[in-house]
Amino acid sequence: MTLPPHPLPQLPALPPAARIGDALADVDTPALLLELDAFERNLAKMQAAADAAGMALRPHAKAHKCPSISLAQIERGAVGICCQKVSEALPFVAAGVRDIHVSNEIVAPAKAALLARLALQARFSVCVDDQQQVELLAAATAEAGSRLDLFIEINIGQDRCGVSDVAAVQRLLERIAPRAQLRFAGLQAYQGSIQHLRGHAERRLAAARAAERTAEVVAALARAGVPCPVVTGGGSGSVEFDLASGVYTEVQPGSYVFMDGDYGRNEYAGTLRFEHALFLATTVISSGGGERTIIDAGLKSLAVDSGLPEVWGAPLDYVAASDEHGTLRPREATAARAPLGTQILLVPGHCDPTLNLHDELIAYRGGIVEAIWPIAARGLSR
Amino acid sequence: MTLPPHPLPQLPALPPAARIGDALADVDTPALLLELDAFERNLAKMQAAADAAGMALRPHAKAHKCPSISLAQIERGAVGICCQKVSEALPFVAAGVRDIHVSNEIVAPAKAALLARLALQARFSVCVDDQQQVELLAAATAEAGSRLDLFIEINIGQDRCGVSDVAAVQRLLERIAPRAQLRFAGLQAYQGSIQHLRGHAERRLAAARAAERTAEVVAALARAGVPCPVVTGGGSGSVEFDLASGVYTEVQPGSYVFMDGDYGRNEYAGTLRFEHALFLATTVISSGGGERTIIDAGLKSLAVDSGLPEVWGAPLDYVAASDEHGTLRPREATAARAPLGTQILLVPGHCDPTLNLHDELIAYRGGIVEAIWPIAARGLSR
């Protein structure tokens, strides 16, 4: 038997988008970038604000899905993290995070069983707004031999999850009380729609209304002899008001680490304005016969639910997204066109679902790649 | 040395969302589902239409990113597939696909080098609309010792990539001709914006205009003694017109395998109406204190760029998406509410970016899981 004259070559592997030490200009695109100086200033600013208010900072990991970021937050003083799904918590536990709040309700036995087993490895809490969830968690923790902290979620105006009145809270407390493995840890009160009100004054007013509804429930429970050890909620758009509200004991902002395009469009009066630290690197791939500027990043590289991305540092607008293309338009018709191969940085409109499209975050400083962090919880939505 | 009294247990693994043989109702959610009977009818209908028109079918893999689907298409008569990015092609080559058209322009040397190496394993073609791309591909194929077929992309009204006139095509032909490793294979003429015009008549008119622009270029090249072996283009919304146009020799539809919500909203007069075969399984996780219906799937499980998903088979509307929640509203205010734990199927608005959020497709028939197919090109946008 003789070897064939032209053996089939090995299937080539996809080269990495970047290596540590590479210049930013050499990153293969589309690629998600983190500017470390701005990122670290954002971390420090938020931690200092929470410390000054005497409040716990429990940043939301759904914004980034990246254990390296959670560890950086905890190193600077965060008490733990939030996750939005049970499966999302797995890579964070694996990375060493030991205090996780699942800021959501679960009803599937498979999810309760996983959460109860994870609670053997770290302190876990989860939200409830229905007695069925309490029964499910009681059974799962009994089976696993673990303990869970429960937060009763109250609706303070978002009209999503959460019970609406104190009587409903008390009915849930009656269900929790006899279960030795479950502990009432406090209230979750989150009003997501405040976060994106553009005006500073209207955001302050809406945050005050939400805080007032929360305070009414806390006061009614206190009158009934029920203390709320923790009141958790808030987000990057309302955090300056949440910290000053006098009702929250813990805040859950997530997007502040990146300051995505949508939050960037809010007006800020106070000092808690964060810096853009998240960029999508893209490349001009076509001039459309000399008439257009087409880049290699569209719906599969960035989320457009909160608007199209902004072009960073260049007088261009991103005007149309298809699956894998973006169309840029110069603000002035007479502007010189960016040549093929030009690297263009974008500020994504909404960080959370954009991070969920990528497997790694290329962290750089001074134009040089310094680290490549896995977005380890990407796709973990169960 | 003694063992510690309570050794830390192993970190639990995430259980699979489904196993072959499971009932659909037992799938852990959110999970992406493929209804195999409808899917197979869609494949057969499209192949029969292409065969009847005597045209090549080269389905676009960017719609599904799933090699199992491409293999099913090729088994039924497709001549090969399209990919939109070079990296996207890798898992298809690995799965045995041997004829791939990259329906896009590339300008990065790293991408050209990868493409040239892949062209040692399969027949590859790629689009050009600028001489810089031709030079890049010439250098990369010379280096790799491979050959590439080139399609010159022409702009027929989408105003994205593509040259605008015959003179520009001829200038590119002059660049390609002296390169023995590059071959002019024909024209790519794609008009994406036609696909989503709702009315049948307006879609027909727009498709006719695009075909006319394409035919003018083909005729001018023929007069100059340049044959176009292949004219490739078209999509799921225009395919009935593309097949009848007399100008295309090959069509590139992708979404027809699933019939996503957006295409479902088009009006169809002919027989080429496809069936919904793609669903997102979700679960009711909260009743919001008895007042609302909240499910466990939002922006991280489905793309909303082409509208919110439709609720399948139930008189409910999906009215708001946040990262990991969806809010459903009954069409009639007096309707009984779906209890916690109810499984709800959604028809995603836009299949391409929705598939790009998931790692596997759970294929079922008659309510039973029959196969689990990796979405192996998920996230491969480079």
JSON list of N, CA and C in Angstrom, two decimals, chain B residues 295-320:
[
{"chain": "B", "resi": 295, "resn": "ILE", "atom": "N", "xyz": [-42.52, 35.36, 30.95]},
{"chain": "B", "resi": 295, "resn": "ILE", "atom": "CA", "xyz": [-41.79, 34.16, 30.53]},
{"chain": "B", "resi": 295, "resn": "ILE", "atom": "C", "xyz": [-40.28, 34.39, 30.61]},
{"chain": "B", "resi": 296, "resn": "ASP", "atom": "N", "xyz": [-39.54, 33.29, 30.48]},
{"chain": "B", "resi": 296, "resn": "ASP", "atom": "CA", "xyz": [-38.10, 33.31, 30.76]},
{"chain": "B", "resi": 296, "resn": "ASP", "atom": "C", "xyz": [-37.24, 33.58, 29.53]},
{"chain": "B", "resi": 297, "resn": "ALA", "atom": "N", "xyz": [-37.77, 34.25, 28.52]},
{"chain": "B", "resi": 297, "resn": "ALA", "atom": "CA", "xyz": [-36.98, 34.48, 27.31]},
{"chain": "B", "resi": 297, "resn": "ALA", "atom": "C", "xyz": [-37.14, 35.91, 26.82]},
{"chain": "B", "resi": 298, "resn": "GLY", "atom": "N", "xyz": [-35.99, 36.57, 26.67]},
{"chain": "B", "resi": 298, "resn": "GLY", "atom": "CA", "xyz": [-35.96, 37.93, 26.16]},
{"chain": "B", "resi": 298, "resn": "GLY", "atom": "C", "xyz": [-34.85, 38.11, 25.14]},
{"chain": "B", "resi": 299, "resn": "LEU", "atom": "N", "xyz": [-34.19, 39.25, 25.22]},
{"chain": "B", "resi": 299, "resn": "LEU", "atom": "CA", "xyz": [-33.20, 39.65, 24.21]},
{"chain": "B", "resi": 299, "resn": "LEU", "atom": "C", "xyz": [-32.01, 38.69, 24.11]},
{"chain": "B", "resi": 300, "resn": "LYS", "atom": "N", "xyz": [-31.76, 37.91, 25.15]},
{"chain": "B", "resi": 300, "resn": "LYS", "atom": "CA", "xyz": [-30.62, 37.00, 25.08]},
{"chain": "B", "resi": 300, "resn": "LYS", "atom": "C", "xyz": [-30.97, 35.65, 24.47]},
{"chain": "B", "resi": 301, "resn": "SER", "atom": "N", "xyz": [-32.25, 35.44, 24.17]},
{"chain": "B", "resi": 301, "resn": "SER", "atom": "CA", "xyz": [-32.67, 34.17, 23.56]},
{"chain": "B", "resi": 301, "resn": "SER", "atom": "C", "xyz": [-33.27, 34.36, 22.18]},
{"chain": "B", "resi": 302, "resn": "LEU", "atom": "N", "xyz": [-33.62, 35.59, 21.83]},
{"chain": "B", "resi": 302, "resn": "LEU", "atom": "CA", "xyz": [-34.17, 35.82, 20.49]},
{"chain": "B", "resi": 302, "resn": "LEU", "atom": "C", "xyz": [-33.85, 37.23, 20.03]},
{"chain": "B", "resi": 303, "resn": "ALA", "atom": "N", "xyz": [-33.69, 37.37, 18.73]},
{"chain": "B", "resi": 303, "resn": "ALA", "atom": "CA", "xyz": [-33.38, 38.67, 18.13]},
{"chain": "B", "resi": 303, "resn": "ALA", "atom": "C", "xyz": [-34.68, 39.43, 17.89]},
{"chain": "B", "resi": 304, "resn": "VAL", "atom": "N", "xyz": [-34.70, 40.72, 18.18]},
{"chain": "B", "resi": 304, "resn": "VAL", "atom": "CA", "xyz": [-35.92, 41.51, 18.01]},
{"chain": "B", "resi": 304, "resn": "VAL", "atom": "C", "xyz": [-35.76, 42.59, 16.93]},
{"chain": "B", "resi": 305, "resn": "ASP", "atom": "N", "xyz": [-34.66, 42.53, 16.16]},
{"chain": "B", "resi": 305, "resn": "ASP", "atom": "CA", "xyz": [-34.43, 43.57, 15.14]},
{"chain": "B", "resi": 305, "resn": "ASP", "atom": "C", "xyz": [-35.53, 43.60, 14.09]},
{"chain": "B", "resi": 306, "resn": "SER", "atom": "N", "xyz": [-36.20, 42.47, 13.84]},
{"chain": "B", "resi": 306, "resn": "SER", "atom": "CA", "xyz": [-37.30, 42.44, 12.86]},
{"chain": "B", "resi": 306, "resn": "SER", "atom": "C", "xyz": [-38.64, 42.27, 13.55]},
{"chain": "B", "resi": 307, "resn": "GLY", "atom": "N", "xyz": [-38.75, 42.76, 14.76]},
{"chain": "B", "resi": 307, "resn": "GLY", "atom": "CA", "xyz": [-40.01, 42.70, 15.48]},
{"chain": "B", "resi": 307, "resn": "GLY", "atom": "C", "xyz": [-40.00, 41.65, 16.57]},
{"chain": "B", "resi": 308, "resn": "LEU", "atom": "N", "xyz": [-40.95, 41.80, 17.49]},
{"chain": "B", "resi": 308, "resn": "LEU", "atom": "CA", "xyz": [-41.07, 40.87, 18.61]},
{"chain": "B", "resi": 308, "resn": "LEU", "atom": "C", "xyz": [-41.57, 39.52, 18.10]},
{"chain": "B", "resi": 309, "resn": "PRO", "atom": "N", "xyz": [-41.33, 38.45, 18.84]},
{"chain": "B", "resi": 309, "resn": "PRO", "atom": "CA", "xyz": [-41.78, 37.13, 18.39]},
{"chain": "B", "resi": 309, "resn": "PRO", "atom": "C", "xyz": [-43.29, 37.00, 18.48]},
{"chain": "B", "resi": 310, "resn": "GLU", "atom": "N", "xyz": [-43.80, 36.02, 17.76]},
{"chain": "B", "resi": 310, "resn": "GLU", "atom": "CA", "xyz": [-45.23, 35.69, 17.86]},
{"chain": "B", "resi": 310, "resn": "GLU", "atom": "C", "xyz": [-45.40, 34.50, 18.79]},
{"chain": "B", "resi": 311, "resn": "VAL", "atom": "N", "xyz": [-46.48, 34.52, 19.55]},
{"chain": "B", "resi": 311, "resn": "VAL", "atom": "CA", "xyz": [-46.80, 33.37, 20.40]},
{"chain": "B", "resi": 311, "resn": "VAL", "atom": "C", "xyz": [-47.52, 32.36, 19.52]},
{"chain": "B", "resi": 312, "resn": "TRP", "atom": "N", "xyz": [-47.06, 31.12, 19.55]},
{"chain": "B", "resi": 312, "resn": "TRP", "atom": "CA", "xyz": [-47.54, 30.08, 18.65]},
{"chain": "B", "resi": 312, "resn": "TRP", "atom": "C", "xyz": [-48.72, 29.35, 19.28]},
{"chain": "B", "resi": 313, "resn": "GLY", "atom": "N", "xyz": [-49.86, 29.42, 18.59]},
{"chain": "B", "resi": 313, "resn": "GLY", "atom": "CA", "xyz": [-50.99, 28.58, 19.00]},
{"chain": "B", "resi": 313, "resn": "GLY", "atom": "C", "xyz": [-51.68, 29.00, 20.27]},
{"chain": "B", "resi": 314, "resn": "ALA", "atom": "N", "xyz": [-51.57, 30.24, 20.67]},
{"chain": "B", "resi": 314, "resn": "ALA", "atom": "CA", "xyz": [-52.27, 30.70, 21.87]},
{"chain": "B", "resi": 314, "resn": "ALA", "atom": "C", "xyz": [-52.63, 32.17, 21.67]},
{"chain": "B", "resi": 315, "resn": "PRO", "atom": "N", "xyz": [-53.79, 32.60, 22.19]},
{"chain": "B", "resi": 315, "resn": "PRO", "atom": "CA", "xyz": [-54.24, 33.99, 21.96]},
{"chain": "B", "resi": 315, "resn": "PRO", "atom": "C", "xyz": [-53.53, 34.97, 22.89]},
{"chain": "B", "resi": 316, "resn": "LEU", "atom": "N", "xyz": [-52.21, 35.04, 22.74]},
{"chain": "B", "resi": 316, "resn": "LEU", "atom": "CA", "xyz": [-51.38, 35.90, 23.58]},
{"chain": "B", "resi": 316, "resn": "LEU", "atom": "C", "xyz": [-50.46, 36.70, 22.67]},
{"chain": "B", "resi": 317, "resn": "ASP", "atom": "N", "xyz": [-50.11, 37.90, 23.09]},
{"chain": "B", "resi": 317, "resn": "ASP", "atom": "CA", "xyz": [-49.12, 38.70, 22.37]},
{"chain": "B", "resi": 317, "resn": "ASP", "atom": "C", "xyz": [-47.90, 38.90, 23.26]},
{"chain": "B", "resi": 318, "resn": "TYR", "atom": "N", "xyz": [-46.73, 38.80, 22.63]},
{"chain": "B", "resi": 318, "resn": "TYR", "atom": "CA", "xyz": [-45.47, 39.10, 23.33]},
{"chain": "B", "resi": 318, "resn": "TYR", "atom": "C", "xyz": [-45.31, 40.61, 23.19]},
{"chain": "B", "resi": 319, "resn": "VAL", "atom": "N", "xyz": [-45.40, 41.34, 24.29]},
{"chain": "B", "resi": 319, "resn": "VAL", "atom": "CA", "xyz": [-45.46, 42.81, 24.18]},
{"chain": "B", "resi": 319, "resn": "VAL", "atom": "C", "xyz": [-44.20, 43.53, 24.66]},
{"chain": "B", "resi": 320, "resn": "ALA", "atom": "N", "xyz": [-43.34, 42.88, 25.42]},
{"chain": "B", "resi": 320, "resn": "ALA", "atom": "CA", "xyz": [-42.12, 43.56, 25.89]},
{"chain": "B", "resi": 320, "resn": "ALA", "atom": "C", "xyz": [-41.03, 42.55, 26.16]}
]
